[in-house]
PDB file of C-alpha atoms in Angstrom:
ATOM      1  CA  UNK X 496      10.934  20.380   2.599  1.00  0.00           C
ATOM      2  CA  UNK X 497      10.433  17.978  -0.181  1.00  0.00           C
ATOM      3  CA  UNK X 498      12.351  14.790   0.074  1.00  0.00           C
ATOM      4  CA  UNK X 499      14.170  12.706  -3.007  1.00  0.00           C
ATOM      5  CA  UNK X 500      11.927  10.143  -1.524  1.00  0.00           C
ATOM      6  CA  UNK X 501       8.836  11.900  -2.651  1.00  0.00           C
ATOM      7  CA  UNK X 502      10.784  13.139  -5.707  1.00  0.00           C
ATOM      8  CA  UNK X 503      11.524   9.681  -6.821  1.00  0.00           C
ATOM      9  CA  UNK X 504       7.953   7.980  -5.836  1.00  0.00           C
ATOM     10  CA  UNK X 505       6.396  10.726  -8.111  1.00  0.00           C
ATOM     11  CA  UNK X 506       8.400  10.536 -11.076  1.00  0.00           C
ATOM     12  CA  UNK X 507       8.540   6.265 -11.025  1.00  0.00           C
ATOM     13  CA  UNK X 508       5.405   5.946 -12.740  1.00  0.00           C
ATOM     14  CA  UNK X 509       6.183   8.649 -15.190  1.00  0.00           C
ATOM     15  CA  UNK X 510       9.132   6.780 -16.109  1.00  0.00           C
ATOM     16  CA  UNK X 511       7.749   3.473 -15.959  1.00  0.00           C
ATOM     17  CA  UNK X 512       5.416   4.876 -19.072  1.00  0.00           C
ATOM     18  CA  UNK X 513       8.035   6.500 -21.070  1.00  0.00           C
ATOM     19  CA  UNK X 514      10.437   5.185 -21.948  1.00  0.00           C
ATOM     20  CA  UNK X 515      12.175   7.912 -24.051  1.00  0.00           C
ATOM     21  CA  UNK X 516      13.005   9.571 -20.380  1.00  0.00           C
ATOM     22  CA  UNK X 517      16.097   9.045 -18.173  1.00  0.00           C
ATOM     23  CA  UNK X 518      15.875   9.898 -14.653  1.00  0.00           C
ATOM     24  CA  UNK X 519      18.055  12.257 -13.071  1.00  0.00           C
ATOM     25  CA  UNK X 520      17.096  11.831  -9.738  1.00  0.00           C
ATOM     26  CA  UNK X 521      15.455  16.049  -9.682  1.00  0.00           C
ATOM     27  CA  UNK X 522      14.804  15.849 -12.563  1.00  0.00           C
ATOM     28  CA  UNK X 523      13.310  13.787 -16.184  1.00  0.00           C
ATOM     29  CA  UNK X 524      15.411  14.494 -19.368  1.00  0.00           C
ATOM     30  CA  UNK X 525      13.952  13.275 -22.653  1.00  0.00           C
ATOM     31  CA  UNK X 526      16.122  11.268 -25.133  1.00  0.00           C
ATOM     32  CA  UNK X 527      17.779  11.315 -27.097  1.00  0.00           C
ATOM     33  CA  UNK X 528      19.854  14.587 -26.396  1.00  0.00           C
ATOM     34  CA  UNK X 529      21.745  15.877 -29.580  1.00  0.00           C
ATOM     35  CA  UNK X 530      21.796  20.106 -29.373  1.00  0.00           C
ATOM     36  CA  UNK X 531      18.767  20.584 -27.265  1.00  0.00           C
ATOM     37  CA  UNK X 532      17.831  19.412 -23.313  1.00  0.00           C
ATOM     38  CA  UNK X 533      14.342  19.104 -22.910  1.00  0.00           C
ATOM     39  CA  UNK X 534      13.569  18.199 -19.094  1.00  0.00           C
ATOM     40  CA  UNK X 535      10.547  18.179 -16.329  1.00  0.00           C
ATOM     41  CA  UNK X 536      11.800  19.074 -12.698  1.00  0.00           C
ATOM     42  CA  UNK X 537      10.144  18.537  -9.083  1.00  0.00           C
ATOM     43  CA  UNK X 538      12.258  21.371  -6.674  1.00  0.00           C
ATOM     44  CA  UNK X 539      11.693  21.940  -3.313  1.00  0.00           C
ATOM     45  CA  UNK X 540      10.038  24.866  -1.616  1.00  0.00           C
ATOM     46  CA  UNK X 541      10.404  26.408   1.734  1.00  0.00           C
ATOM     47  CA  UNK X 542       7.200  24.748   2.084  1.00  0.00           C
ATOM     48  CA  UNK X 543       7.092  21.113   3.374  1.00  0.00           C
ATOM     49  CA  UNK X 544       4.065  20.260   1.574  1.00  0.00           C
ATOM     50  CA  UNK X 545       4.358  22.408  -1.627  1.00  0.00           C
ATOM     51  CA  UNK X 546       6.822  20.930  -4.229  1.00  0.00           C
ATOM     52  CA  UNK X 547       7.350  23.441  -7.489  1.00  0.00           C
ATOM     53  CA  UNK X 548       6.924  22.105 -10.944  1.00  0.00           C
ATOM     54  CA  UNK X 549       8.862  23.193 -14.094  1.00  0.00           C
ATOM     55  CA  UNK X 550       9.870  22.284 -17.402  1.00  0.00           C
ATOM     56  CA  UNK X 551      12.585  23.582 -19.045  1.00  0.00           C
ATOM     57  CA  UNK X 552      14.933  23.955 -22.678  1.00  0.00           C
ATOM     58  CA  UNK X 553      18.499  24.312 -22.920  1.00  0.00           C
ATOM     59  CA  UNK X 554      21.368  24.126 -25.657  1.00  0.00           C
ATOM     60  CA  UNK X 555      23.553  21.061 -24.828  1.00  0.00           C
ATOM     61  CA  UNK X 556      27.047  22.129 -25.620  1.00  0.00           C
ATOM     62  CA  UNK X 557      26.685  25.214 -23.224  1.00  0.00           C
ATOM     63  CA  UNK X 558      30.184  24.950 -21.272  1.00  0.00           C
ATOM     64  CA  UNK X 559      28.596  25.135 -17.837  1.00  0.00           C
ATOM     65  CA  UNK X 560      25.979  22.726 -18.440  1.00  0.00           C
ATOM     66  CA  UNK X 561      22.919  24.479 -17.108  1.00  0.00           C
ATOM     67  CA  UNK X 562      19.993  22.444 -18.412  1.00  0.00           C
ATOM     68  CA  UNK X 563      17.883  25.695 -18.053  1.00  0.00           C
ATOM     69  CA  UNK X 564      20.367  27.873 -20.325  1.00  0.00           C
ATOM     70  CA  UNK X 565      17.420  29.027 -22.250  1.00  0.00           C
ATOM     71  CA  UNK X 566      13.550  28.531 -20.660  1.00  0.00           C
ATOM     72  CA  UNK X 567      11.878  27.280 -18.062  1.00  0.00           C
ATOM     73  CA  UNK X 568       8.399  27.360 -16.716  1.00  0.00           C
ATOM     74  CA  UNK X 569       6.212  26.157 -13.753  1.00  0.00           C
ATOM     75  CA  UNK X 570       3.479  24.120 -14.913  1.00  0.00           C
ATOM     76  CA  UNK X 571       0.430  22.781 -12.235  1.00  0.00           C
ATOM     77  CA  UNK X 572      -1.918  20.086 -12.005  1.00  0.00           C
ATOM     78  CA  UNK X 573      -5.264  20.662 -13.214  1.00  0.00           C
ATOM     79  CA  UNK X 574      -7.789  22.722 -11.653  1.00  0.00           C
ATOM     80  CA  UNK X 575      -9.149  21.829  -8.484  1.00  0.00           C
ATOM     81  CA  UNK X 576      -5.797  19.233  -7.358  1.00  0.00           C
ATOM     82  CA  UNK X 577      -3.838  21.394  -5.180  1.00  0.00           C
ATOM     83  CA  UNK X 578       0.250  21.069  -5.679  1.00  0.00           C
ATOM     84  CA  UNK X 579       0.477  19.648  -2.266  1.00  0.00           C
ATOM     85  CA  UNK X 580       1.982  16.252  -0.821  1.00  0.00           C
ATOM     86  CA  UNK X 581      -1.150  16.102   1.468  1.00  0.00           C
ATOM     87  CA  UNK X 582      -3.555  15.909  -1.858  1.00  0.00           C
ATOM     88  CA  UNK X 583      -3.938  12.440  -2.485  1.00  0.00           C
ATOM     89  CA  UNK X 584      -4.669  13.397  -6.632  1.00  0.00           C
ATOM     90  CA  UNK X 585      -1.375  15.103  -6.458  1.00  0.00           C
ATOM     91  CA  UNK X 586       0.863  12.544  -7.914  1.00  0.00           C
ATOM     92  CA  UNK X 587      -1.964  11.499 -10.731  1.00  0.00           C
ATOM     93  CA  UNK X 588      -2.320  14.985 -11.565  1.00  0.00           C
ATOM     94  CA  UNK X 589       1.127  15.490 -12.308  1.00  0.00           C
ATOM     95  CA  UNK X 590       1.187  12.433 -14.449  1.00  0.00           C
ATOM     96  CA  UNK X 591      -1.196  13.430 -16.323  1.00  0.00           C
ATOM     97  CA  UNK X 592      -0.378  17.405 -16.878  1.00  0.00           C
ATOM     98  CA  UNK X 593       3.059  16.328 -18.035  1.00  0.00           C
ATOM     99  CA  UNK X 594       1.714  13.426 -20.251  1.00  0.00           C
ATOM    100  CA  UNK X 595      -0.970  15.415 -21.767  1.00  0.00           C
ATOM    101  CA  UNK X 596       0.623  18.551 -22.099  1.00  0.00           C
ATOM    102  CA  UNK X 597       4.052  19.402 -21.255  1.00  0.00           C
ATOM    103  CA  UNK X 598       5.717  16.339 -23.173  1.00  0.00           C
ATOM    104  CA  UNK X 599       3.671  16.655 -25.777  1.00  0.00           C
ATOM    105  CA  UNK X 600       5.158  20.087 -26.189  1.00  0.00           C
ATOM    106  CA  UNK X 601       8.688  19.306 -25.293  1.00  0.00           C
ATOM    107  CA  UNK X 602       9.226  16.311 -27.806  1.00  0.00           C
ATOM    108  CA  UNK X 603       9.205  17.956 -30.807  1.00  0.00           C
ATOM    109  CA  UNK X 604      11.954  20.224 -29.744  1.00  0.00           C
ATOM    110  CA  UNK X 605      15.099  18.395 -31.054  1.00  0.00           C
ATOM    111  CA  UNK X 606      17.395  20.616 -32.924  1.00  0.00           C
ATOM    112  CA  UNK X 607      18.140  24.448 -32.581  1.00  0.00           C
ATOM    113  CA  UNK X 608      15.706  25.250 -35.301  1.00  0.00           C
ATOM    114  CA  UNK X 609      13.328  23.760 -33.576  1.00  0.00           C
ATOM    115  CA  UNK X 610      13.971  26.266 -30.263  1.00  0.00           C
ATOM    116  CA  UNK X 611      13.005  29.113 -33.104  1.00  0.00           C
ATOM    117  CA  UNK X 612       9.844  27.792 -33.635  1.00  0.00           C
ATOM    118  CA  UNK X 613       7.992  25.318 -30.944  1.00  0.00           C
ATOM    119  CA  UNK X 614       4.617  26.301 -29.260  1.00  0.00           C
ATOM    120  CA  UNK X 615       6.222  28.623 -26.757  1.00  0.00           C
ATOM    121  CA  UNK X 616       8.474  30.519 -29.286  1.00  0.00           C
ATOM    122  CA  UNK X 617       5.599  33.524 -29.751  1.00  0.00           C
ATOM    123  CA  UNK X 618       6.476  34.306 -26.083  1.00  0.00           C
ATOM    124  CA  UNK X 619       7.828  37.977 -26.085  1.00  0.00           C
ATOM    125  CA  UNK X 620      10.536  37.042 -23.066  1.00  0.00           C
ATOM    126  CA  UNK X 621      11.704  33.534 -24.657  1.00  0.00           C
ATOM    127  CA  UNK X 622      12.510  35.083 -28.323  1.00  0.00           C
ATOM    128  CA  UNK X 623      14.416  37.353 -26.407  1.00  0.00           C
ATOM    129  CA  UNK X 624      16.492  34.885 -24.468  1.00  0.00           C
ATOM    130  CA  UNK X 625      17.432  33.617 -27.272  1.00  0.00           C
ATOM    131  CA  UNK X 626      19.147  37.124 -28.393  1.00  0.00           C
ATOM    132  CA  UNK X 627      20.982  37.373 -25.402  1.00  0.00           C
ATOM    133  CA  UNK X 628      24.533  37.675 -26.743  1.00  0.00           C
ATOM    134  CA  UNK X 629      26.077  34.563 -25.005  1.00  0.00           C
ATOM    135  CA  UNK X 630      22.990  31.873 -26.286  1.00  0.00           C
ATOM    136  CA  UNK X 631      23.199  33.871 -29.528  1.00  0.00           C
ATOM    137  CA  UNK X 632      27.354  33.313 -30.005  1.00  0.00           C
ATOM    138  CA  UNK X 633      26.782  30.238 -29.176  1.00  0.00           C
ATOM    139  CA  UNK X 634      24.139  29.466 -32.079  1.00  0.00           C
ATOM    140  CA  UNK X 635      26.137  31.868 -34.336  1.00  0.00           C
ATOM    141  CA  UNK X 636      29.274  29.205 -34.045  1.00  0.00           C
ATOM    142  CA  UNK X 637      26.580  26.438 -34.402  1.00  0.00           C
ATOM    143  CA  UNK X 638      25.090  27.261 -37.429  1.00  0.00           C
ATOM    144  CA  UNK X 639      28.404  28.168 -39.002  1.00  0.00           C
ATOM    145  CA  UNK X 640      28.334  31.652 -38.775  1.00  0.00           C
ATOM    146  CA  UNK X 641      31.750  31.890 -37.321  1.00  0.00           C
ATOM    147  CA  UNK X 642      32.935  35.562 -38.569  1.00  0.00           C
ATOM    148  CA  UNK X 643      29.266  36.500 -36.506  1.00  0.00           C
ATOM    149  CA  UNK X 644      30.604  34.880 -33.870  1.00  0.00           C
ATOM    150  CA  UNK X 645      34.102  35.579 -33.752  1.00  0.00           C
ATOM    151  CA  UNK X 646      33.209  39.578 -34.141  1.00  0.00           C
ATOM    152  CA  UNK X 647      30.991  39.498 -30.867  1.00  0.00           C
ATOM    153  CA  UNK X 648      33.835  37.320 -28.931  1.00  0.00           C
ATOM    154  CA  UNK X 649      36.359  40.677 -30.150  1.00  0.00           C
ATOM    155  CA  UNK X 650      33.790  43.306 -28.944  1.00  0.00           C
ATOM    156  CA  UNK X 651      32.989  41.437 -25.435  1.00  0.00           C
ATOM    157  CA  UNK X 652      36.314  41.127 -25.129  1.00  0.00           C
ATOM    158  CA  UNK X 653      36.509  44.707 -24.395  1.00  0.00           C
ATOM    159  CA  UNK X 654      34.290  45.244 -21.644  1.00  0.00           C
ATOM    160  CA  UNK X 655      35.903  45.231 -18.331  1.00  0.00           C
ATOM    161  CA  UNK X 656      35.581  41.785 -16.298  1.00  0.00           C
ATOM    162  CA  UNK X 657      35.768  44.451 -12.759  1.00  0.00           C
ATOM    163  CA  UNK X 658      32.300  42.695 -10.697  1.00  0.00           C
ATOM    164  CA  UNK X 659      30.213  39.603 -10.792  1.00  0.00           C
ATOM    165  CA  UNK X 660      28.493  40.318 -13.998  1.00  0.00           C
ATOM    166  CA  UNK X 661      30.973  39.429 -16.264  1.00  0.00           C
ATOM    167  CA  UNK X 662      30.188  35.310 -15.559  1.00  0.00           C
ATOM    168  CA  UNK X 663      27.089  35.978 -14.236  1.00  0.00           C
ATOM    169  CA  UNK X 664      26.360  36.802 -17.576  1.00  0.00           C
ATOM    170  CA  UNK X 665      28.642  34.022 -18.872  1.00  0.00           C
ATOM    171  CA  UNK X 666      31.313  36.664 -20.868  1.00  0.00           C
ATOM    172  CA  UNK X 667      34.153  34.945 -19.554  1.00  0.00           C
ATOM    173  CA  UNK X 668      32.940  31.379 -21.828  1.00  0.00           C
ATOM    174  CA  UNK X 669      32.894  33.839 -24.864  1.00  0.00           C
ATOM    175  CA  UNK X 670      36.255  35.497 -24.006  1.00  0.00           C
ATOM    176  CA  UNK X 671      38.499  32.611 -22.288  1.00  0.00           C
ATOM    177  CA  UNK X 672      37.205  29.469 -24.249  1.00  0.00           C
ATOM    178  CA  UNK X 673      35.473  30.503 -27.482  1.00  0.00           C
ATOM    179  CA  UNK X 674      37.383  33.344 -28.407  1.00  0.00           C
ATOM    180  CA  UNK X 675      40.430  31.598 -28.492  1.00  0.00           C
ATOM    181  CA  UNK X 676      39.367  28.479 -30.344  1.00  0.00           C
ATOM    182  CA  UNK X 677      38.040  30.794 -33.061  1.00  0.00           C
ATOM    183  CA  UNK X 678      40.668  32.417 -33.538  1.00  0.00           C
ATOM    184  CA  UNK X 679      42.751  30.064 -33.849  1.00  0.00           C
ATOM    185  CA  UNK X 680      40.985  28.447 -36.914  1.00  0.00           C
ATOM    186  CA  UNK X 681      41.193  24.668 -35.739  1.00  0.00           C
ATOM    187  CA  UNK X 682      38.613  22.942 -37.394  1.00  0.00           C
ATOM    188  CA  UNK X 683      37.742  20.157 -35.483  1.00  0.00           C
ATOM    189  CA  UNK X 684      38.301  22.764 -31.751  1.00  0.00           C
ATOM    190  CA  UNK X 685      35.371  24.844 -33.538  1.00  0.00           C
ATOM    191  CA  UNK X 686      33.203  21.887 -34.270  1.00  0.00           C
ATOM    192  CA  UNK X 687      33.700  20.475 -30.476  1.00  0.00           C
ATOM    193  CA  UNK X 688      31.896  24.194 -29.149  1.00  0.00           C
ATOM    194  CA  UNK X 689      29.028  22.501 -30.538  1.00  0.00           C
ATOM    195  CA  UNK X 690      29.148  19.603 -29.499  1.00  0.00           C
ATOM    196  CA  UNK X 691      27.119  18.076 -26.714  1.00  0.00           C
ATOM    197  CA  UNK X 692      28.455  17.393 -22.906  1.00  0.00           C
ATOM    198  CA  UNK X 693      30.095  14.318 -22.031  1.00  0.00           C
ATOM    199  CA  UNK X 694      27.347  13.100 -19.308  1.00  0.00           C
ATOM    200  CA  UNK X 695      24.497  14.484 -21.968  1.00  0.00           C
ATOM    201  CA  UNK X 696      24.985  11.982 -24.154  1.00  0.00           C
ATOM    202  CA  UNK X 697      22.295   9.562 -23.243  1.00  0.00           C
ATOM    203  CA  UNK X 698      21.844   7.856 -26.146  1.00  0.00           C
ATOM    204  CA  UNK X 699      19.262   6.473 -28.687  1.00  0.00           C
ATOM    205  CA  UNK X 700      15.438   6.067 -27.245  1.00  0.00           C
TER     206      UNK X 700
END
């Protein structure tokens, strides 16, 4: 299984040469972090030798804090450098793939117009992640459209929470903690559901 030793030894020199990164030990998140999380993950596999790869988007001020709220994808080292601890052109491979292509992509996206329209927004399965009716509430109450969002908080609301799905799904944020706060018409609760996470807030580059 890969170790945070490894982890950490591969992603030194990528932070050593960017310095808009901070290091989350799994994980690289770019700065700074207003509405959007833009990171690059090494994850273990069942497979000693075989780390996976990924980069991923999320909104920041989703309640639970998953940094992969909206996308994520495996990337690989170029062709012919197998993603394997064994290959010695492993850990320059992986520099370079995420310096030449994946931040390249990722830097751009800094606001939640910018999820609407970066290089990997004509993917079928992304645009509709976005419409799924929790990340879309949640952008609804962002962007001001608070009757939008208030009217979907009503109708979930009134599905039954019986089985897992209900938070799986993340109904119970829209229903126990949004619903509430719009309804009660406090301006500066309904500006907070937009607001970044506490230990987001890393700062200026």
């Amino acid at each position: 299984m890969t170790t945070a030793r490894q982890v950490k030894r591969l992603l030194a020199p990528l932070l050593g040469r960017n310095s808009d990164l901070a290091d989350f030990k799994t994980h690289v998140v770019l700065k700074p972090v207003r509405h959007v999380i833009r990171a690059v993950w090494v994850m273990q596999t069942s497979n000693a030798d075989r780390p996976d790869f990924e980069w991923s988007l999320a909104h920041a001020f989703n309640p639970r804090g998953h940094k992969k709220s909206i996308w994520f994808s495996a990337f690989y080292p170029p062709r012919g450098i197998e993603k394997r601890w064994s290959d010695a052109r492993m850990p320059d491979g992986f520099l370079s793939t995420v310096e030449d292509r994946v931040l390249p992509m990722l830097r751009p996206v800094q606001t939640l117009e910018d999820l609407f329209t970066f290089e990997g927004a004509h993917h079928e399965h992304y645009l509709r992640t976005l419409e799924h009716v929790v990340i879309r509430t949640h952008m609804d109450a962002a962007f001001g459209r608070l009757d939008a969002a208030l009217e979907t908080c009503r109708q979930v609301a009134k599905c039954s929470r019986d089985g897992a799905d209900f938070r799986w799904y993340g109904f119970d944020l829209l229903v126990d903690e949004m619903l509430p706060v719009l309804e009660g018409g406090d301006r500066r609760e309904i500006v907070a559901l937009s607001e970044p996470l506490a230990p987001l807030e890393l700062g200026p580059v």
